[in-house]
XYZ file of C-alpha atoms in Angstrom:
511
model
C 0.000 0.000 0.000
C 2.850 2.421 1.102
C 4.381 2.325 -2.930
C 1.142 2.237 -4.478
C 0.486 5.660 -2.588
C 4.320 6.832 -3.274
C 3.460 6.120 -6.502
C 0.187 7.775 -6.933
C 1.683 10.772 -5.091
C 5.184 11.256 -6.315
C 4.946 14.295 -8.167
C 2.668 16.172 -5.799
C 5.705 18.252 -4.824
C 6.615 19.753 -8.240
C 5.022 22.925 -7.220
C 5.867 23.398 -3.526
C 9.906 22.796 -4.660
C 9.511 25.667 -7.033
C 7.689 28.074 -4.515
C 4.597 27.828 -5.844
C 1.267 28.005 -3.955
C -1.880 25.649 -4.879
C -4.283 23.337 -2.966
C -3.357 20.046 -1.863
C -3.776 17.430 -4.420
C -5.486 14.209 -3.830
C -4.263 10.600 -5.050
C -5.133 9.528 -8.589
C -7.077 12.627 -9.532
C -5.226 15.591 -8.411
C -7.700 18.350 -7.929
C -9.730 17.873 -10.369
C -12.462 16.317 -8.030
C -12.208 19.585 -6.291
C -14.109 21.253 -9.358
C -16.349 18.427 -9.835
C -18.050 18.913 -6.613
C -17.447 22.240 -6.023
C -19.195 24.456 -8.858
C -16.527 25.400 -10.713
C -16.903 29.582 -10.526
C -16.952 29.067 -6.720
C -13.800 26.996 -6.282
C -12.296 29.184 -8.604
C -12.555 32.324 -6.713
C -11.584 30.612 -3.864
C -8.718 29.552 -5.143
C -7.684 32.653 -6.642
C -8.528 34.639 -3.407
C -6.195 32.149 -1.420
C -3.069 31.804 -3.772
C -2.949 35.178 -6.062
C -2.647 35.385 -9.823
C -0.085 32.454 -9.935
C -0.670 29.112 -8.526
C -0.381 25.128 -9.307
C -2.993 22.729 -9.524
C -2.609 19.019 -10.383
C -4.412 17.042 -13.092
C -4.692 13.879 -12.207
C -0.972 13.352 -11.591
C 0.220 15.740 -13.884
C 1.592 19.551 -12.895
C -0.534 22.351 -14.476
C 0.062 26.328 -13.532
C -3.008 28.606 -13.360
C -2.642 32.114 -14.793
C -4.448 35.180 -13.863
C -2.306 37.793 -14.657
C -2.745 40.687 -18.119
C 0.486 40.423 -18.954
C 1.194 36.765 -18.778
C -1.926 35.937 -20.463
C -0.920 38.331 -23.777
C 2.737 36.649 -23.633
C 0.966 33.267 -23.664
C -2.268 34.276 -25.865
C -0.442 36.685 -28.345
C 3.305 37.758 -27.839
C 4.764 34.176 -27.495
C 1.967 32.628 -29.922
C 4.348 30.536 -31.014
C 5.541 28.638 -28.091
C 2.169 28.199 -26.958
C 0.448 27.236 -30.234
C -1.645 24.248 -29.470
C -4.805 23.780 -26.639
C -5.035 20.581 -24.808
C -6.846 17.664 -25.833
C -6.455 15.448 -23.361
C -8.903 12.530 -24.460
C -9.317 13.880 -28.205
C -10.970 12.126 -31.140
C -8.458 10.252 -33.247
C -11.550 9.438 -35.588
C -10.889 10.362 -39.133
C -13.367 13.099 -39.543
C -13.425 14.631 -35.922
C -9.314 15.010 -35.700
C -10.257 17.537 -38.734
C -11.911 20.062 -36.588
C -9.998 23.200 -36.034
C -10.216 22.790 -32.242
C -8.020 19.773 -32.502
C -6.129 20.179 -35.335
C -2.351 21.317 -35.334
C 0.840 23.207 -36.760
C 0.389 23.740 -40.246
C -2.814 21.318 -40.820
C -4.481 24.103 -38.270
C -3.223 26.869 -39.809
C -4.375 26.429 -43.282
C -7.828 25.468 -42.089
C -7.933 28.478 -39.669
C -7.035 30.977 -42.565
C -9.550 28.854 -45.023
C -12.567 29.199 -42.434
C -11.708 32.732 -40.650
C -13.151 34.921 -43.495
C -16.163 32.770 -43.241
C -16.986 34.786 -40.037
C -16.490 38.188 -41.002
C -19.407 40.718 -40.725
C -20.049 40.699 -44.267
C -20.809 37.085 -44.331
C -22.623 37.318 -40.858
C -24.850 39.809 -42.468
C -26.036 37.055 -45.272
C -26.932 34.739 -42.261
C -29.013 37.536 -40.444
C -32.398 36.900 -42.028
C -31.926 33.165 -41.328
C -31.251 33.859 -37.687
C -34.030 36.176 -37.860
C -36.380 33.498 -38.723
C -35.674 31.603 -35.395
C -37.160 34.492 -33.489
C -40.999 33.811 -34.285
C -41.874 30.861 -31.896
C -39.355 32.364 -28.843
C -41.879 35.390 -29.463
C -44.727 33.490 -29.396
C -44.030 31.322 -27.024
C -42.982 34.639 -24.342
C -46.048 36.288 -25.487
C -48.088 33.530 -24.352
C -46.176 33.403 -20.977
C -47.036 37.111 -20.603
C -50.389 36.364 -21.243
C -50.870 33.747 -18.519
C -49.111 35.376 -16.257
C -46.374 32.332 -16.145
C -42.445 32.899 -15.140
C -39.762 32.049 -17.495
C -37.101 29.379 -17.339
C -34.647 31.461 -19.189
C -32.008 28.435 -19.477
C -34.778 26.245 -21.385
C -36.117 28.807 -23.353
C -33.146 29.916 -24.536
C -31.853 26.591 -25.275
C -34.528 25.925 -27.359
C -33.497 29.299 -29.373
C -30.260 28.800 -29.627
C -30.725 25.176 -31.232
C -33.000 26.250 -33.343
C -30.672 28.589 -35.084
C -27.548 26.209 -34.674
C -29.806 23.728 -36.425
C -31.221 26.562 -39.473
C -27.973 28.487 -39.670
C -25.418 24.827 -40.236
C -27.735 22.039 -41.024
C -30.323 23.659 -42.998
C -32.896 22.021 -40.378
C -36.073 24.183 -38.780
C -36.610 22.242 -35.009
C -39.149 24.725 -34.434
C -37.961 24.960 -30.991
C -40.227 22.433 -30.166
C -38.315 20.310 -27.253
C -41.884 18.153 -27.345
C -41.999 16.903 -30.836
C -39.947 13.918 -31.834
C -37.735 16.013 -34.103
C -34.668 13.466 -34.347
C -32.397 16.015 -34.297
C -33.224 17.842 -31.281
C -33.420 14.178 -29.990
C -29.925 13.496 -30.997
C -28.838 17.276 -29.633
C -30.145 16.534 -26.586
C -28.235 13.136 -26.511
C -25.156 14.728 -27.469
C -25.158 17.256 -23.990
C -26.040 14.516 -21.302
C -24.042 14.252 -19.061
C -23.288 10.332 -17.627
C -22.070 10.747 -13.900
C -20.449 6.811 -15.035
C -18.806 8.069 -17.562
C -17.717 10.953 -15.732
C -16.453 9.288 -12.746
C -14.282 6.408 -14.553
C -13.057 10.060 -16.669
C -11.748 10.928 -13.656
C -10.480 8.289 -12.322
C -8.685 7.007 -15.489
C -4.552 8.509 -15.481
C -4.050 10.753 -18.458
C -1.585 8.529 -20.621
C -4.351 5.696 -20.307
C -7.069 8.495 -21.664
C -5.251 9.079 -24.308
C -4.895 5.722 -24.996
C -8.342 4.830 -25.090
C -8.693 7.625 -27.102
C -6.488 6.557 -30.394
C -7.999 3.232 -30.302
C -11.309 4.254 -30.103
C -13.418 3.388 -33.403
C -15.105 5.352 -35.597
C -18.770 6.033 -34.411
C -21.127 4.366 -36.394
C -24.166 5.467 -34.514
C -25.029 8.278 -31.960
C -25.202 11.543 -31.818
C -21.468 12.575 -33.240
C -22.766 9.791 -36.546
C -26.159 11.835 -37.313
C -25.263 15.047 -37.510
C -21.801 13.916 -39.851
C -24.130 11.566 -42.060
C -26.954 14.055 -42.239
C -24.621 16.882 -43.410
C -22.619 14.900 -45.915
C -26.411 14.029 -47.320
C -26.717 17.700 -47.541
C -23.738 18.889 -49.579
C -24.298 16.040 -51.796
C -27.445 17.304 -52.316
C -26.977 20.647 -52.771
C -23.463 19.525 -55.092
C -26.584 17.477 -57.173
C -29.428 20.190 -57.317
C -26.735 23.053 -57.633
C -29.293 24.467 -54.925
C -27.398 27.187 -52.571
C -28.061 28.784 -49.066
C -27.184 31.447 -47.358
C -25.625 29.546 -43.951
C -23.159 28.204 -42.390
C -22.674 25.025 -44.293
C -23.038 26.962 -47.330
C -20.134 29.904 -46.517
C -18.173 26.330 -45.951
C -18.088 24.814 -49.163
C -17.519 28.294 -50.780
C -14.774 29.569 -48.485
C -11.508 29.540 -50.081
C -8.290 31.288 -48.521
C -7.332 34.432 -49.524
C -10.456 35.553 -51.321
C -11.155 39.205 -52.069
C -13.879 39.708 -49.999
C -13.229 39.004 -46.999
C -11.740 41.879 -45.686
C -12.672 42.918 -42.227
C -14.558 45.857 -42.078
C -15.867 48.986 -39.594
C -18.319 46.447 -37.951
C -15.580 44.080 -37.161
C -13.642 46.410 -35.347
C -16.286 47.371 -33.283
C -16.567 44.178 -31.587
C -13.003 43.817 -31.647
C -12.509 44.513 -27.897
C -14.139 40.847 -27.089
C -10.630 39.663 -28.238
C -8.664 42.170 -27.491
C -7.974 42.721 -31.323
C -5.591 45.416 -31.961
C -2.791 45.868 -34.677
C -0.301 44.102 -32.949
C -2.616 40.884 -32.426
C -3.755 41.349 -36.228
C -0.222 41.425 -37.048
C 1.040 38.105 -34.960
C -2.448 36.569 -36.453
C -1.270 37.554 -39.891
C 2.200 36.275 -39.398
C 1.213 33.234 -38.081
C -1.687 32.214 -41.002
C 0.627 33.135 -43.863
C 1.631 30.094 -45.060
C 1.450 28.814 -48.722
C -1.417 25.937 -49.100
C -1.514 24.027 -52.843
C -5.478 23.162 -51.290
C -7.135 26.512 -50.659
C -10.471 24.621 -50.128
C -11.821 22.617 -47.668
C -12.105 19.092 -47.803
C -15.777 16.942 -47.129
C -13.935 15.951 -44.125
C -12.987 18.895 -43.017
C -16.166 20.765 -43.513
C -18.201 17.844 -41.849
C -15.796 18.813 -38.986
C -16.415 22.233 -38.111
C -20.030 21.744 -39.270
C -20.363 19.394 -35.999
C -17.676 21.323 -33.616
C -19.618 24.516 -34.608
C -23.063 23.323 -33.121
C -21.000 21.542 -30.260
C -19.290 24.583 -28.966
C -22.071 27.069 -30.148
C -25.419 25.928 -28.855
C -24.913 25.720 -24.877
C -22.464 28.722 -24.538
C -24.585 31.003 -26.464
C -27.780 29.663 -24.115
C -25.798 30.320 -20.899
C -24.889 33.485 -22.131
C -28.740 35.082 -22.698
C -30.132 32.983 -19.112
C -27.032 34.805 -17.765
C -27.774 38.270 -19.330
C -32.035 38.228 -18.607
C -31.077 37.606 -15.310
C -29.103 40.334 -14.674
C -32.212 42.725 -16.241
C -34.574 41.376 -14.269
C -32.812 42.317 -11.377
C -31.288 45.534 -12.393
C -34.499 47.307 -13.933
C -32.477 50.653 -14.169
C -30.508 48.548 -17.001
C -32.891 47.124 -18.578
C -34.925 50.443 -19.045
C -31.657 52.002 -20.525
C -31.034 49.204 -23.011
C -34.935 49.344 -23.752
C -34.511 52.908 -24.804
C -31.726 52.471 -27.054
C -33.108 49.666 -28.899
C -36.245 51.703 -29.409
C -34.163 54.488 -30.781
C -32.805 51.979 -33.300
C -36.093 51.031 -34.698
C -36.825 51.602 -38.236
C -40.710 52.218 -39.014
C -41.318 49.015 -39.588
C -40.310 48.283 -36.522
C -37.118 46.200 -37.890
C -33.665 46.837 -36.612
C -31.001 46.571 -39.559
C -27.817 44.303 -39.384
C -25.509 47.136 -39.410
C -27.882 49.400 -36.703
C -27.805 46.207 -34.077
C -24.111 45.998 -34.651
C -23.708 49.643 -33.590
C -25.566 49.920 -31.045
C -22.974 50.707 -27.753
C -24.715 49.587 -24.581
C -26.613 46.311 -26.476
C -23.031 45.535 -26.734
C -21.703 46.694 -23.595
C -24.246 44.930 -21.416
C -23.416 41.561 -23.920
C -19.654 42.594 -22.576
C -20.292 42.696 -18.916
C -22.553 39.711 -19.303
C -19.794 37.805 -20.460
C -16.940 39.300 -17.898
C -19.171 38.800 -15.212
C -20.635 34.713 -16.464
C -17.769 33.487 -18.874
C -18.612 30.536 -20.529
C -15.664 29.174 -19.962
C -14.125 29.399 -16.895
C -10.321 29.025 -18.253
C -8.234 28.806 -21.375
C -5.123 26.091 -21.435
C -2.258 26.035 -23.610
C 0.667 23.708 -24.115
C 4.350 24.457 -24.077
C 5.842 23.707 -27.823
C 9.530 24.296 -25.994
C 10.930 24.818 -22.465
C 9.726 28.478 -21.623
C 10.730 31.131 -19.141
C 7.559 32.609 -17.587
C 8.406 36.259 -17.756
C 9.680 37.333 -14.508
C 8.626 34.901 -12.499
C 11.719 32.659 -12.295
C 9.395 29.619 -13.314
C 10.136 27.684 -16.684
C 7.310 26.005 -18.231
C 8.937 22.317 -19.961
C 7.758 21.070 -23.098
C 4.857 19.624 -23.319
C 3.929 20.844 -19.997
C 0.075 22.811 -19.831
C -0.588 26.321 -18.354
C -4.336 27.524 -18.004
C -5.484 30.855 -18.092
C -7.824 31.660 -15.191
C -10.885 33.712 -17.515
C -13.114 33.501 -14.090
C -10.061 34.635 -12.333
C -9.175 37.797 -13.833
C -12.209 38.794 -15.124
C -13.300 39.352 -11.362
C -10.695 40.601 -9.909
C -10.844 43.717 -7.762
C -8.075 45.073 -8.889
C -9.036 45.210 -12.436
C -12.819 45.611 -11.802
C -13.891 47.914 -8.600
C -16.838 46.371 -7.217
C -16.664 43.403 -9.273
C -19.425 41.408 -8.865
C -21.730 44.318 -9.726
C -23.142 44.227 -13.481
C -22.167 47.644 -14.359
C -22.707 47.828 -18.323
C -21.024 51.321 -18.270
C -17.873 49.621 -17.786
C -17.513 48.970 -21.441
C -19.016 51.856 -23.360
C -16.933 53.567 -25.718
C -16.292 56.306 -23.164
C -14.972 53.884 -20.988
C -12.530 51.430 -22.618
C -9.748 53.474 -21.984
C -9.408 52.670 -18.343
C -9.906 48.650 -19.042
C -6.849 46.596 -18.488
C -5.678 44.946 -21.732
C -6.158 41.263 -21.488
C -8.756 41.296 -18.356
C -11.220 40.621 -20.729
C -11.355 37.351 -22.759
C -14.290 35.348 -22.620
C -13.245 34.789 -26.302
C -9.465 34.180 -26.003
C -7.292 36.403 -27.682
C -4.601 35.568 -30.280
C -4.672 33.609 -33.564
C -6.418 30.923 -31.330
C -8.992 32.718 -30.094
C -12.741 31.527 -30.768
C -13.169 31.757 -34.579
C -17.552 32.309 -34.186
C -17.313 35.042 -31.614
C -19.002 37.127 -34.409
C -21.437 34.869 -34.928
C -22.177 34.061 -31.117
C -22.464 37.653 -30.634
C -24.876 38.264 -33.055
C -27.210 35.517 -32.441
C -27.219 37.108 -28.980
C -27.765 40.645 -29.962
C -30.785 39.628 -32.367
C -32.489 38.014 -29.570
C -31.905 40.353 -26.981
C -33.033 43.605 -29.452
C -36.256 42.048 -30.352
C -37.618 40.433 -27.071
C -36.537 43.558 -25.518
C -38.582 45.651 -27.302
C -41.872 43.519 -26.573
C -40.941 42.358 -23.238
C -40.168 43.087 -19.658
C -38.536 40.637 -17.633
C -38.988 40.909 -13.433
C -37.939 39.563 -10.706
C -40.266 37.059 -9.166
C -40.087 34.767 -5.942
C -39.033 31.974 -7.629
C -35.795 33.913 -8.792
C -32.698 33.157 -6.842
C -30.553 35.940 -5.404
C -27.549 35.093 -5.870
C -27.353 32.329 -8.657
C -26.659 29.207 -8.000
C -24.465 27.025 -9.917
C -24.440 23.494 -11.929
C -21.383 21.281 -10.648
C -19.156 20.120 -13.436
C -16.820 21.001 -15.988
C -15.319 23.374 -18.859
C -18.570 26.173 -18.975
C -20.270 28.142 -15.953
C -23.778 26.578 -16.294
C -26.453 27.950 -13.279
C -28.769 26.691 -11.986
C -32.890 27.367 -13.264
C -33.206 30.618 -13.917
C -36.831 31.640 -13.455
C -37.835 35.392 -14.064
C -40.991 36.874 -14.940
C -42.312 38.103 -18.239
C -44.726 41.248 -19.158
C -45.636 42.443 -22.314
C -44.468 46.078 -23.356
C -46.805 48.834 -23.894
């Protein structure tokens, strides 16, 4: 028993040699079981609040360092780029199609698919996908207006959700769900599937060392059924059907098989840069990104593969974030009515007479986008960033050297609350991010995105789906606080996004 634990345990000193602070590890899973039953957000300000900007934690048996601080994260995120070029896929897919997706994918594979599929998200093609996102607003509008009706509260997580798939499912698989949870549409079936969470699974997950993970992981097969299968078969059926009829859309699947690297027109425009504070996009990032994606390619399309890919990781990494996002941001109206009236007024003022809003008006308007911002500071959806070490790195001025291969994290959570940065932080204060105001932000406080030439590629489109849904149930509806609505949130336990609890708010129909 004495070398199994000596063996379990041996490297749970790598941090307190080197002077680092972190909490105490625990054989076979290090501290990840910490964040499992702790919800994440909370363990992370405790952590934080204990052991500063700079501490250690322990993956299973494996040393990671936790980052918190501006100037780090740029070096890591933008500045060092290089050294730090990969994220860490612990139990990746090694299946044929899935290794294609530009989350996984590396050195120059990633790099030619990055600069392929970037211009696929600027605001000119965002703009062709407007009316299509537009479209998913009808039943979320009918559906409030009959709450307001009846007098009923609103569980803003579910009713989101059911938005947010819908337009997943219009916008990259040319499917309407309705957002209709009740009908036995088989892909909201298989969507649903694809987020449950298996406390079996999870606990063998964690359990399991990391070299044996990754193990499994090579020599798991192909999937030949389940959710992953159905939405890869049913968009294959799709391009092969649109390759037959010659039949073209204006979505995401479409902007896919037409992208092509270093096309004409897609050069970022006014629009672009002014969102470009979500990534912390100024010329010297636009410069390293440049640098970085300018690579020769003989292929300057996309394979089937490869669009099948990012089809799937694009619904995967787009439906619950963007969900969590709007709960997170109705919440805070409902219990900041002073807000909520001033966002209210500005939409109105956007307005056109027949009572539309215009791509390019929603895109302009400053506190929409500034309560979005603090939103997002305030309820990342993910709690932390991690990069790998490409070489043995000195960590600034720290005296600590990163080794190859080794992961750091960046705490998002972390900084993004953080007095010093923030006064008051865990007040939403929209104001924080007007125009006016960006001046006195600290670069690289703020990156619910990322930031670098890794930073996430459908932030445009994320923030846009948002924005349309937030402009136009605005203008018809109130949300209030009602008994049922917790002060303060609580949260989901688990991993990789900041899920909360039920949200339930009420709902009144505008004047």
């Amino acid at each position: 028993i004495g070398v199994l634990y000596w063996y379990l345990t041996r490297n749970f000193n790598y941090w307190s040699k080197r002077g680092v602070k972190g909490p105490k590890p625990w054989p076979i899973v290090g501290n990840i079981l910490q964040l499992f039953t702790t919800p994440q957000p909370l363990q992370e300000l405790n952590w934080a609040k204990r052991y500063g900007k700079i501490y250690g934690i322990y993956l299973k048996e494996e040393p990671m360092l936790t980052v918190a601080d501006p100037e780090l994260i740029k070096t890591i995120l933008v500045k060092d780029f290089h050294l730090f070029p990969e994220r860490a896929n612990i139990s990746q897919s090694h299946d044929k199609i899935m290794s294609r997706n530009l989350v996984q994918l590396t050195g120059d594979d990633w790099k030619r698919v990055r600069s392929i599929v970037s211009p696929t998200f600027t605001s000119g093609k965002m703009k062709r996908m407007y009316p299509r996102i537009q479209e998913c607003l009808s039943q979320l509008i009918t559906v409030l207006d009959t709450m307001a009706t009846d007098g009923q509260s609103m569980n803003a997580k579910d009713l989101f959700g059911r938005y947010t798939m819908d337009v997943i499912a219009t916008c990259a698989f040319a499917t309407k769900t309705c957002a209709d949870y009740t009908r036995d549409n088989p892909f909201v079936l298989m969507a649903k599937s694809a987020f449950t969470v298996r406390p079996l699974k999870t606990a063998l997950t964690l359990s399991c060392p990391v070299f044996l993970l990754k193990l499994m992981a090579k020599l798991r097969p192909a999937p030949s059924s389940g959710a992953g299968f159905f939405f890869m078969d049913s968009t294959r059926r799709l391009i092969h059907e649109r390759q037959k009829s010659g039949h073209k859309s204006n979505d995401f699947l479409q902007l896919l098989c037409e992208s092509e690297k270093d096309s004409e027109e897609d050069i970022k425009d006014e629009l672009d840069v002014n969102e470009s504070h979500h990534i912390n996009e100024g010329s010297e990032e636009l410069a390293v990104e440049r640098k970085t994606l300018s690579i020769n390619v003989v292929n300057k399309r996309l394979t089937e593969d490869e669009i099948l890919a990012q089809a799937l990781v694009f619904f995967l990494a787009g439906f619950e974030t963007t969900a969590t996002t709007l709960t997170f941001l109705t919440y805070e109206l409902a219990i900041n009515p002073h807000i909520q009236d001033s966002l209210y007024a500005e939409i109105c003022a956007a307005v056109d007479a027949n009572g539309d809003i215009s791509y390019e008006e929603l895109a302009r308007l400053p506190y929409l986008d500034s309560v979005l911002s603090e939103t997002l500071r305030l309820h990342p959806p993910s709690l932390r960033l991690h990069r790998v070490a490409a070489a043995d790195y000195k960590l600034g001025d720290t005296g600590l050297t990163l080794y190859k291969g080794q992961t750091v994290q960046i705490g998002v959570y972390a900084v993004h609350t953080r007095e010093e940065y923030y006064p008051d932080p865990f007040r939403f204060d929209p104001d924080r991010f007007m125009p006016e105001n960006r001046h006195k932000l600290v670069p690289y406080t703020y990156v619910p995105f990322g930031a670098g030439p890794r930073n996430c590629i459908g932030m445009r489109f994320a923030l846009l789906e948002a924005k349309i849904a937030v402009a136009h149930v605005m203008r018809r509806f109130r949300f209030t606080r009602v008994p049922q609505t917790a002060v303060p949130l609580g949260f989901k336990r688990g991993f990789r996004i900041s899920v909360p609890d039920d949200v339930v708010v009420g709902v009144e129909r505008r004047d």
